């Protein structure tokens, strides 16, 4: 197999890799905020349950969670295993990353001085206005470096979709490597991931820069 | 100072590269297995690795006075792991492929005749590979089944709707039972032992590729290969081999063991 | 000791703020004990006292940042807190528009420009954008911060930030303005510019309550001084009298420290 064929084959998988990446971000970023707010709930049982779920999601391998989401329903209820593996993959990734984002958000929210809430309250901002206008923008600026870290990790984590036979780039690379008894596909995969992350770094850097107008 | 360290390191590396060729009586023999490939090699109920290949290897090591260690390889990277000295052989229901010999690996005498079959749901009504046109077929990554579908059986594979590659045969079967795929293309003994334990699935009676199992050694290890081959033959002669094969858990494979059947003939 | 001239509902000219028998504790710790005071329109009341005396808590209760457990809080004769029970949330929100609070640490919104810091709240309350802007520019001029509209808080000195905070509170057009130790977080050379602004507001008859450690300022600017210690009002009255001829021993002790 020529290098060109190899790259073309693997590029097909790259579309799926991108699908995992973007869909996971689209779902997990807001979901993480919901989880963070539940985690900080004043209702003790809500925050305790949320906290437990977060520790499970952060304390078990993503690979296990992928298996659980994909095959768990079949083993538990005899439900049909999804033919389109993108669905369980994105669900597992989104839930897992939401747990990580939730803790980042929580750290960010808790780092905002209580005085900011009080100033907004005295000025008659509603709770929602206070959060959306005063707190959240400051939180976003503070957590950007941690979020960038997670996003870079996500790029590399997409290769784990292999566990449930989702034909993303790395899975295809492995198959080629196997049938051609060649290491080249792994090299190609490495280059792909590197380029992907260079782009991610650039974009995140731009966002951080745009938030740099205040201190 | 730095130079001395460098020279020492180089020496250590050279020695470590040379050692496998020079093996003595007290050698530790590292057997590379796929720990998920019953009945040839798998994790037994007692948590120890067992299986037909493992038992034979144990007997071989006993007879040669070697210590034995087991190393669970990542099946689709088994030859890389063999090359990188993580194990001394790959001995785990491994199909002998021409490409292995071409790549210079030393392969033992074939000891098992393997047959590839399709496993489907019992109520699916699929009777032959032709019924599976347009359907989804699962295969384990790195198995002979996968290479067959990419090679000799590519024409048949082209009629399938899609070939799904899973990283373990358990996942292949789960996909089948969970309804995500329509058939699993797998080695006969694996199919037989799985079907025996699970209801609702059946083997299509169609031999889709006869292959043989052997043991793979590194390119420089022809001598080691011969030692092992000879030891196995000795076990065949003194009946130890047959004794192992007679065990109930190997009932599915006993008829395909080449050494026993050639002797019977 | 409470000012008995202030009446509740029904009085001819109700006080802007009146507080009666206010009780507040943090856990088992009593921080406010039977506090009663009233603030007349156009007057400046200074609250002095050692730290931990409850003076800040008093302001925070008056601005609903802390929940009192007993007593009354009335704005213009209307109950915000009656006998330890707060008015409905929506009513409290309406009361909030009557007062402004300036914090010790300014609490400007760091991600907003000076202009947006000042003007956003009134605009959110439905006021005309242009009118609010106009007003904000006027206030900035008054605070001596002309040309700083587009600056961000981090670009300003502490004194400038505190003046922006005052402008922000004023832009809501409150009937009464609270200051919680407005100069305590400032370098000594910057306190003057903030006190000058407060003094100017006093001359314009802005109703204010100032919790402060600046004794000369309290003496010069306020119409009345309240001395608090250990959660109670020890003494209150005309500033000259309280400062020069305190009736209570506790007050004398406290003031002696500042004479040195």
XYZ file of C-alpha atoms in Angstrom:
740
model
C 0.000 0.000 0.000
C 1.434 3.365 -0.952
C 1.730 6.151 1.570
C -0.832 8.159 -0.385
C -3.424 5.386 -0.187
C -2.662 5.053 3.491
C -3.161 8.766 4.121
C -6.364 8.833 2.061
C -7.730 5.830 3.972
C -6.852 7.366 7.301
C -8.260 10.763 6.303
C -11.617 9.050 5.925
C -11.302 8.071 9.567
C -10.263 11.615 10.406
C -13.781 12.825 9.579
C -15.075 10.461 12.236
C -12.378 11.586 14.653
C -13.512 15.183 14.088
C -17.128 14.131 14.585
C -16.278 12.692 18.002
C -14.232 15.773 18.875
C -16.745 18.460 17.933
C -19.884 16.651 19.078
C -18.248 15.891 22.420
C -17.364 19.559 22.915
C -20.811 20.740 21.842
C -22.496 18.486 24.397
C -19.999 18.344 27.237
C -19.229 22.059 27.611
C -22.804 23.058 28.518
C -23.523 19.756 30.269
C -20.481 20.377 32.457
C -22.004 23.671 33.571
C -25.251 21.941 34.528
C -23.276 19.329 36.470
C -21.179 22.040 38.152
C -24.310 23.891 39.275
C -25.860 20.666 40.589
C -22.595 19.912 42.365
C -22.783 23.313 44.078
C -26.478 22.948 44.866
C -27.540 23.947 48.359
C -29.728 20.840 48.485
C -27.333 18.423 50.167
C -28.619 15.238 48.538
C -28.326 16.752 45.038
C -24.756 17.883 45.552
C -23.795 14.592 47.214
C -25.219 12.469 44.383
C -23.616 14.706 41.760
C -20.329 14.538 43.576
C -20.505 10.746 43.633
C -21.230 10.576 39.917
C -18.301 12.901 39.202
C -15.911 10.746 41.220
C -17.085 7.643 39.363
C -16.631 9.316 35.976
C -13.238 10.719 36.848
C -12.148 7.652 38.791
C -12.768 5.009 36.131
C -11.103 4.691 32.744
C -12.847 6.298 29.809
C -12.388 3.004 27.977
C -14.542 1.258 30.575
C -17.205 3.935 30.253
C -17.209 3.487 26.484
C -17.788 -0.230 26.930
C -20.483 0.380 29.549
C -22.398 2.835 27.368
C -22.078 0.693 24.232
C -22.675 -2.793 25.592
C -24.121 -2.105 29.066
C -27.722 -1.745 27.858
C -27.473 -5.090 26.059
C -26.097 -6.955 29.062
C -28.476 -5.278 31.512
C -31.728 -5.176 29.555
C -31.047 -7.130 26.403
C -31.352 -3.899 24.453
C -30.084 -3.719 20.891
C -26.467 -2.646 20.486
C -26.297 0.536 18.437
C -25.264 -0.031 14.839
C -24.002 3.496 14.500
C -21.271 3.528 17.099
C -20.934 7.313 16.926
C -23.964 7.591 19.224
C -22.637 5.602 22.219
C -19.163 7.014 21.635
C -20.350 10.626 21.773
C -22.585 9.878 24.774
C -19.712 8.287 26.712
C -17.237 11.005 25.769
C -19.689 13.817 26.561
C -20.569 12.434 29.979
C -16.934 11.807 30.839
C -15.736 15.207 29.704
C -18.707 16.941 31.329
C -17.460 15.569 34.655
C -14.024 17.044 34.079
C -15.394 20.357 32.817
C -17.776 20.497 35.786
C -14.885 20.437 38.233
C -13.058 23.102 36.230
C -16.177 25.280 36.168
C -16.724 24.760 39.878
C -13.175 25.823 40.653
C -13.653 28.885 38.464
C -17.003 29.853 39.952
C -15.745 29.422 43.497
C -12.739 31.607 42.755
C -14.952 34.629 42.020
C -15.107 36.813 45.151
C -18.449 36.821 46.941
C -18.352 40.635 46.718
C -19.067 40.427 42.994
C -22.365 38.684 43.735
C -23.158 41.214 46.441
C -22.345 44.197 44.249
C -24.628 42.804 41.555
C -27.371 42.045 44.069
C -27.332 45.563 45.489
C -27.487 46.961 41.949
C -30.628 44.925 41.370
C -29.240 42.283 38.970
C -31.389 39.175 39.055
C -29.735 35.851 39.898
C -29.640 34.888 36.216
C -28.311 38.287 35.142
C -25.638 38.114 37.841
C -24.508 34.714 36.683
C -24.650 35.331 32.947
C -23.293 38.885 32.910
C -21.000 39.192 35.904
C -19.836 35.762 37.018
C -19.687 33.598 33.894
C -17.524 35.939 31.767
C -14.968 36.140 34.561
C -15.121 32.376 35.113
C -14.505 31.704 31.425
C -11.382 33.845 31.435
C -10.040 32.126 34.531
C -10.653 28.581 33.360
C -9.446 28.951 29.768
C -6.004 27.375 30.392
C -7.542 24.317 32.094
C -10.172 23.976 29.372
C -7.460 24.128 26.704
C -5.688 21.272 28.459
C -8.823 19.148 28.392
C -9.521 19.933 24.747
C -5.997 18.867 23.777
C -6.488 15.660 25.753
C -9.794 15.098 24.000
C -8.077 15.139 20.598
C -5.863 12.281 21.710
C -8.640 10.482 23.586
C -10.730 10.137 20.417
C -8.515 7.176 19.545
C -10.196 5.298 22.371
C -13.345 4.952 20.285
C -11.408 2.022 18.896
C -12.509 0.028 21.949
C -16.030 -0.156 20.622
C -14.990 -0.633 17.009
C -15.826 2.858 15.841
C -13.813 3.275 12.679
C -12.067 6.533 13.517
C -8.646 7.450 12.258
C -6.577 5.477 14.733
C -8.680 2.322 14.344
C -8.167 2.434 10.596
C -4.470 3.098 11.192
C -4.252 0.021 13.386
C -6.005 -2.092 10.780
C -3.651 -0.934 8.045
C -0.648 -1.449 10.300
C -1.866 -4.944 10.982
C -2.563 -6.014 7.439
C 0.570 -4.386 6.042
C 2.804 -5.339 8.988
C 4.058 -1.761 8.922
C 4.561 0.929 11.488
C 3.997 3.774 9.059
C 0.254 4.187 9.827
C 1.114 4.956 13.459
C 3.534 7.611 12.273
C 0.827 9.046 10.029
C -1.611 8.964 12.962
C 0.926 10.775 15.140
C 1.338 13.500 12.525
C -2.438 13.818 12.162
C -2.943 14.214 15.923
C -0.086 16.680 16.133
C -1.484 18.885 13.367
C -4.939 18.658 14.925
C -3.562 19.832 18.252
C -1.515 22.620 16.699
C -4.783 23.955 15.261
C -6.576 23.501 18.597
C -3.742 25.321 20.371
C -3.915 28.177 17.917
C -7.672 28.571 18.230
C -7.638 28.376 22.028
C -4.743 30.841 22.098
C -6.788 33.274 20.011
C -9.719 32.964 22.387
C -7.477 33.516 25.403
C -6.005 36.569 23.735
C -9.436 38.007 23.067
C -10.200 37.677 26.773
C -6.989 39.487 27.623
C -8.519 42.944 27.485
C -8.881 43.050 31.269
C -7.101 41.616 34.254
C 33.314 9.854 33.410
C 30.529 10.429 30.954
C 32.330 8.315 28.406
C 32.656 5.390 30.791
C 28.944 5.487 31.455
C 28.282 5.593 27.747
C 30.519 2.636 27.059
C 28.959 0.698 29.919
C 25.482 1.446 28.639
C 26.447 0.355 25.160
C 27.866 -2.857 26.541
C 24.725 -3.558 28.547
C 22.605 -2.956 25.484
C 24.746 -5.211 23.334
C 24.660 -7.963 25.908
C 20.902 -7.694 26.246
C 20.603 -7.919 22.469
C 22.765 -10.986 22.321
C 21.350 -13.001 25.198
C 18.299 -14.562 23.515
C 20.531 -16.410 21.068
C 22.612 -17.849 23.854
C 20.160 -19.687 26.096
C 21.234 -22.071 28.762
C 19.497 -24.778 30.724
C 18.330 -22.359 33.399
C 16.796 -20.070 30.832
C 13.491 -18.362 31.481
C 11.262 -18.921 28.510
C 8.686 -16.194 28.007
C 5.583 -17.428 26.240
C 3.593 -14.751 24.441
C -0.144 -15.434 24.469
C -3.431 -13.777 23.689
C -5.027 -14.145 27.128
C -8.481 -14.017 25.568
C -8.313 -16.945 23.206
C -9.931 -20.015 24.688
C -9.383 -22.868 24.625
C -5.797 -22.286 23.495
C -4.888 -19.589 25.981
C -7.063 -17.820 28.470
C -7.451 -16.803 32.070
C -8.743 -19.861 33.933
C -11.414 -19.921 36.641
C -8.624 -19.865 39.242
C -7.215 -16.624 37.811
C -4.154 -18.335 36.315
C -3.407 -18.471 32.613
C -4.306 -21.803 31.139
C -5.369 -23.369 27.871
C -4.091 -26.044 25.548
C -1.086 -24.082 24.311
C -0.186 -22.987 27.822
C -0.264 -26.569 29.124
C 1.845 -27.874 26.270
C 4.346 -25.069 26.759
C 4.527 -25.872 30.458
C 5.269 -29.497 29.661
C 7.936 -28.435 27.163
C 9.615 -26.144 29.686
C 9.473 -28.850 32.349
C 11.133 -31.339 30.043
C 13.872 -28.851 29.124
C 14.380 -27.608 32.667
C 13.420 -24.033 31.720
C 11.616 -21.592 33.878
C 8.462 -20.387 32.199
C 6.820 -16.992 32.202
C 3.675 -15.930 30.435
C 3.313 -12.600 28.728
C -0.069 -11.399 27.501
C 0.501 -9.766 24.119
C -1.651 -7.205 22.412
C -2.793 -9.475 19.603
C -2.628 -6.983 16.777
C 0.877 -5.984 17.818
C 2.116 -9.432 18.740
C 5.028 -9.546 16.300
C 6.241 -6.102 17.316
C 6.201 -7.256 20.914
C 8.063 -10.402 19.952
C 10.707 -8.311 18.209
C 11.050 -6.029 21.176
C 11.953 -9.006 23.394
C 8.828 -8.805 25.488
C 8.392 -12.499 24.856
C 10.409 -15.296 23.276
C 7.638 -16.690 21.123
C 4.032 -16.140 20.175
C 2.232 -19.370 20.941
C -1.452 -18.854 21.158
C -3.558 -20.366 18.439
C -1.670 -18.254 15.940
C -2.431 -18.753 12.271
C 0.677 -19.187 10.146
C 0.698 -16.522 7.479
C 2.997 -16.360 4.467
C 3.708 -12.748 5.328
C 5.240 -13.851 8.621
C 7.684 -16.142 6.909
C 8.452 -13.442 4.357
C 9.207 -11.062 7.196
C 11.765 -13.551 8.459
C 10.013 -14.949 11.483
C 10.851 -18.547 12.334
C 7.690 -20.637 12.523
C 7.368 -24.004 14.210
C 5.867 -27.104 12.656
C 2.110 -26.539 12.278
C 0.183 -28.286 15.053
C -3.424 -27.396 14.427
C -5.706 -27.262 11.459
C -7.917 -24.271 11.744
C -11.142 -23.611 9.982
C -12.817 -20.227 9.642
C -16.569 -20.105 10.031
C -19.402 -17.638 10.214
C -21.492 -17.474 13.369
C -25.018 -16.069 13.103
C -28.112 -15.812 15.239
C -29.914 -19.164 15.292
C -33.201 -17.603 14.165
C -31.650 -15.450 11.432
C -32.189 -17.986 8.660
C -28.731 -17.384 7.195
C -27.498 -20.663 5.732
C -24.361 -19.705 3.853
C -21.984 -16.841 3.280
C -24.052 -15.842 0.236
C -27.019 -14.982 2.481
C -24.898 -12.335 4.118
C -24.675 -10.090 1.064
C -25.163 -6.508 2.235
C -25.042 -7.546 5.882
C -22.620 -6.466 8.597
C -19.965 -8.986 9.601
C -17.731 -8.603 12.642
C -14.176 -9.856 12.808
C -11.484 -9.599 15.453
C -8.667 -7.222 14.646
C -5.386 -8.998 14.048
C -6.867 -12.464 13.607
C -6.430 -14.679 10.603
C -10.088 -14.053 9.900
C -9.359 -10.397 9.375
C -6.424 -11.043 7.080
C -8.495 -13.551 5.106
C -11.217 -10.985 4.569
C -8.579 -8.533 3.364
C -6.772 -11.173 1.300
C -7.950 -14.526 -0.013
C -11.576 -13.931 0.863
C -11.696 -10.293 -0.254
C -14.261 -11.172 -2.908
C -16.601 -12.594 -0.295
C -15.915 -9.635 1.995
C -16.862 -7.283 -0.819
C -20.376 -8.735 -0.867
C -20.843 -7.906 2.822
C -22.417 -4.557 3.592
C -19.682 -3.719 6.037
C -16.940 -5.421 7.990
C -16.725 -4.274 11.591
C -13.378 -4.802 13.266
C -13.509 -5.389 17.032
C -10.511 -5.680 19.309
C -11.703 -8.861 21.006
C -13.854 -11.773 19.893
C -16.079 -11.257 22.935
C -17.034 -7.867 21.527
C -17.684 -9.469 18.138
C -20.156 -11.874 19.725
C -21.720 -9.171 21.863
C -22.287 -7.107 18.727
C -23.929 -10.171 17.174
C -26.162 -10.961 20.142
C -26.953 -7.304 20.652
C -28.134 -7.133 17.062
C -25.561 -4.642 15.795
C -23.960 -7.094 13.380
C -25.408 -10.029 11.458
C -22.513 -12.457 11.605
C -19.107 -13.029 13.160
C -16.228 -14.403 11.117
C -14.077 -16.387 13.502
C -11.857 -19.438 14.048
C -13.822 -22.643 14.321
C -12.691 -23.665 17.845
C -13.519 -20.240 19.237
C -16.889 -20.356 17.547
C -17.555 -23.842 18.858
C -16.686 -23.043 22.449
C -18.703 -19.829 22.403
C -21.748 -21.373 20.794
C -21.625 -24.193 23.328
C -21.936 -21.704 26.173
C -24.497 -19.328 24.690
C -27.986 -19.905 23.392
C -29.501 -18.444 20.277
C -26.455 -18.481 18.033
C -25.297 -21.038 15.508
C -22.378 -21.823 13.237
C -22.966 -21.799 9.492
C -21.802 -25.133 8.151
C -19.386 -23.809 5.557
C -15.630 -24.099 5.695
C -14.329 -20.710 4.667
C -10.626 -21.147 4.855
C -8.399 -23.840 6.222
C -5.333 -22.624 8.005
C -2.793 -23.950 10.379
C -1.563 -22.828 13.738
C 2.086 -22.581 14.660
C 4.489 -20.933 17.054
C 6.351 -17.789 15.961
C 9.935 -17.048 16.973
C 12.240 -14.149 16.184
C 14.263 -14.416 12.967
C 17.478 -15.345 14.784
C 15.919 -18.063 16.885
C 15.850 -21.037 14.500
C 17.746 -23.088 17.059
C 15.280 -22.240 19.801
C 12.438 -23.158 17.461
C 13.984 -26.530 16.753
C 14.495 -27.195 20.467
C 10.842 -26.491 21.149
C 9.649 -28.491 18.131
C 11.717 -31.470 19.239
C 10.481 -31.199 22.808
C 6.882 -31.164 21.579
C 7.493 -34.263 19.460
C 8.971 -35.985 22.513
C 5.794 -35.159 24.424
C 3.718 -36.572 21.571
C 5.729 -39.762 21.719
C 5.538 -40.285 25.471
C 1.802 -39.601 25.484
C 1.893 -36.422 27.566
C 0.566 -34.470 24.581
C -2.432 -36.722 24.143
C -3.111 -36.631 27.855
C -3.410 -32.861 27.759
C -5.568 -32.974 24.616
C -7.952 -35.488 26.127
C -9.124 -33.022 28.745
C -12.765 -32.090 28.460
C -12.144 -28.381 27.927
C -10.234 -29.185 24.723
C -12.928 -31.444 23.258
C -13.673 -28.865 20.566
C -10.146 -28.820 19.215
C -8.873 -32.328 19.749
C -9.927 -33.500 16.302
C -7.986 -30.763 14.582
C -4.681 -31.366 16.360
C -2.298 -32.429 13.590
C 0.204 -34.419 15.667
C -2.409 -36.645 17.241
C -4.377 -37.281 14.099
C -1.359 -38.019 11.920
C -0.269 -40.574 14.491
C -3.699 -42.174 14.468
C -3.576 -42.459 10.707
C -31.163 55.703 73.122
C -32.902 55.246 69.821
C -33.992 58.387 68.116
C -37.623 58.582 69.186
C -38.509 61.319 66.743
C -38.602 58.803 63.955
C -41.936 57.242 63.628
C -43.074 54.426 61.439
C -45.958 54.643 59.019
C -48.225 57.554 59.432
C -45.607 60.107 60.423
C -45.638 63.362 58.513
C -42.211 63.080 56.947
C -40.995 59.543 57.328
C -37.249 58.970 57.602
C -35.518 57.646 54.530
C -34.363 54.716 56.631
C -35.492 53.642 60.021
C -34.354 50.570 61.849
C -35.994 49.353 65.043
C -34.784 46.721 67.497
C -32.728 44.947 64.863
C -31.332 41.554 65.919
C -28.679 39.590 64.106
C -26.432 36.713 65.078
C -23.939 34.482 63.309
C -24.605 31.117 64.842
C -24.443 31.610 68.593
C -22.605 34.904 68.249
C -24.810 37.980 68.685
C -23.536 40.658 66.302
C -26.408 43.129 66.468
C -28.423 43.595 69.609
C -31.519 45.746 69.624
C -30.260 48.313 67.117
C -32.517 51.275 66.440
C -31.686 54.298 64.349
C -33.138 56.511 61.691
C -31.733 58.594 58.912
C -33.448 61.824 57.887
C -33.556 62.994 54.323
C -30.494 65.022 53.419
C -28.517 64.044 56.476
C -25.201 62.272 56.818
C -24.825 59.665 59.555
C -21.386 58.309 60.425
C -21.015 55.014 62.235
C -17.765 54.568 64.124
C -16.510 51.905 66.449
C -13.873 49.212 66.860
C -13.677 46.410 64.352
C -16.061 43.609 65.146
C -18.537 46.030 66.664
C -21.167 45.154 64.053
C -21.198 48.414 62.102
C -20.579 46.777 58.742
C -23.118 44.077 59.524
C -25.619 46.825 60.245
C -25.113 48.301 56.764
C -25.270 44.868 55.220
C -28.584 44.197 56.998
C -29.923 47.518 55.795
C -28.984 46.555 52.230
C -30.374 43.003 52.603
C -26.988 41.313 52.150
C -27.402 39.831 55.611
C -30.648 38.500 56.987
C -31.648 39.925 60.327
C -33.587 37.700 62.692
C -35.628 40.277 64.474
C -36.767 43.895 64.370
C -37.978 46.233 61.627
C -36.370 47.900 58.634
C -38.385 50.653 56.968
C -37.667 52.682 53.882
C -39.763 55.852 53.637
C -42.052 54.404 56.262
C -42.636 51.174 54.384
C -41.710 47.863 55.931
C -38.964 45.855 54.267
C -38.570 43.840 57.460
C -41.330 43.666 59.995
C -40.756 41.902 63.274
C -38.113 39.648 61.777
C -40.168 38.800 58.684
C -39.003 40.065 55.287
C -41.300 41.451 52.640
C -41.897 39.430 49.496
C -38.931 39.039 47.139
C -40.378 41.319 44.483
C -40.991 44.012 47.073
C -37.448 43.697 48.378
C -36.273 44.223 44.811
C -38.213 47.471 44.710
C -36.654 48.528 48.027
C -33.248 47.812 46.550
C -33.662 50.632 44.083
C -33.876 53.069 47.007
C -30.350 52.575 48.295
C -26.852 52.226 46.947
C -23.877 50.568 48.603
C -20.208 51.364 48.182
C -17.947 48.520 49.257
C -14.613 48.631 50.987
C -13.026 46.718 48.080
C -14.928 48.628 45.361
C -16.226 45.417 43.738
C -16.211 46.903 40.288
C -16.836 44.390 37.517
C -13.342 43.837 36.090
C -14.547 42.737 32.654
C -16.617 45.884 32.105
C -15.384 49.292 31.028
C -15.919 52.135 33.473
C -18.935 53.327 31.496
C -20.549 49.896 31.410
C -19.875 49.389 35.124
C -21.843 52.541 35.828
C -24.605 52.299 33.270
C -25.515 48.638 32.894
C -27.719 48.224 35.973
C -30.078 51.149 35.222
C -30.315 50.044 31.594
C -31.211 46.523 32.734
C -33.929 48.096 34.842
C -35.465 49.412 31.674
C -34.222 52.977 31.639
C -33.465 54.695 28.369
C -29.946 53.868 27.272
C -29.106 57.372 26.094
C -30.388 58.998 29.257
C -28.396 56.626 31.438
C -25.261 57.225 29.396
C -25.740 60.958 29.670
C -26.121 60.627 33.402
C -23.068 58.366 33.645
C -20.921 60.898 31.785
C -22.165 63.589 34.155
C -21.314 61.517 37.195
C -17.847 60.721 35.883
C -17.235 64.416 35.385
C -18.383 65.067 38.900
C -16.045 62.353 40.216
C -13.151 63.920 38.353
C -12.900 60.941 36.034
C -13.583 62.593 32.713
C -12.149 60.626 29.817
C -11.979 57.369 31.751
C -15.185 55.956 30.230
C -13.467 53.311 28.149
C -10.834 52.376 30.738
C -11.024 49.061 32.556
C -10.872 48.927 36.362
C -7.397 47.392 36.425
C -6.085 50.472 34.640
C -7.242 52.771 37.456
C -5.789 53.572 40.854
C -7.649 52.442 43.977
C -8.973 55.945 44.565
C -10.226 56.184 40.994
C -11.828 52.755 41.237
C -13.655 53.740 44.399
C -14.927 56.913 42.721
C -16.206 54.800 39.831
C -17.955 52.604 42.400
C -19.576 55.697 43.902
C -20.677 56.834 40.442
C -22.077 53.357 39.809
C -24.157 53.546 42.982
C -25.298 57.081 42.202
C -26.330 56.227 38.666
C -29.142 54.153 40.163
C -30.413 57.438 41.666
C -30.752 56.068 45.191
C -32.471 57.944 47.952
C -29.784 56.893 50.374
C -26.193 55.876 49.875
C -24.291 53.517 52.165
C -20.526 53.499 52.455
C -18.859 50.505 54.067
C -15.402 51.724 55.088
C -14.878 53.308 51.662
C -11.251 54.282 52.247
C -9.968 51.337 54.277
C -8.560 49.501 51.264
C -6.823 52.587 49.908
C -3.273 53.817 50.297
C -3.281 56.827 52.662
C -2.467 59.286 49.889
C -5.545 58.180 47.961
C -8.149 58.458 50.736
C -8.387 62.220 50.321
C -9.798 62.134 46.796
C -12.561 59.728 47.859
C -13.443 61.640 51.019
C -13.578 64.845 48.990
C -16.185 63.307 46.725
C -18.283 62.144 49.684
C -18.002 65.588 51.238
C -19.193 67.130 48.001
C -22.207 64.786 48.007
C -22.965 65.827 51.569
C -23.020 69.451 50.494
C -25.545 68.498 47.814
C -27.715 67.032 50.600
C -27.330 63.435 49.529
C -28.611 61.177 52.311
C -25.733 58.966 53.413
C -24.668 56.482 56.062
C -20.907 56.121 56.309
C -19.127 53.420 58.268
C -15.670 54.849 58.699
C -12.444 55.009 60.669
C -11.703 58.547 59.414
C -12.568 60.440 62.577
C -11.812 63.984 61.381
C -13.955 63.330 58.328
C -16.817 61.946 60.422
C -16.611 64.930 62.710
C -16.556 67.453 59.900
C -19.090 66.048 57.500
C -21.781 64.154 59.408
C -24.920 65.518 60.966
C -24.926 62.701 63.447
C -22.395 60.197 64.723
C -23.219 56.743 66.028
C -20.681 54.911 68.140
C -21.107 51.137 68.162
C -19.353 48.479 70.210
C -20.077 44.779 70.702
C -23.221 44.856 68.601
C -24.962 47.699 70.408
C -25.218 51.436 69.850
C -23.305 52.864 72.797
C -23.837 56.499 72.021
C -25.137 58.718 69.259
C -25.623 62.400 68.724
C -24.199 65.599 67.353
C -20.630 64.971 66.081
C -19.083 67.797 68.082
C -20.644 66.445 71.235
C -19.743 62.809 70.640
C -16.181 63.615 69.709
C -15.432 66.344 72.214
C -17.631 65.477 75.098
C -18.626 61.810 74.965
C -21.080 60.709 77.627
C -19.992 57.099 77.787
C -16.697 55.722 79.098
C -16.563 53.170 76.239
C -16.655 55.985 73.700
C -13.915 57.931 75.479
C -11.716 54.852 75.489
C -12.206 54.302 71.781
C -11.579 57.920 70.824
C -8.455 58.156 72.955
C -6.733 55.727 70.606
C -7.246 58.129 67.707
C -5.991 61.164 69.581
C -2.527 59.763 69.835
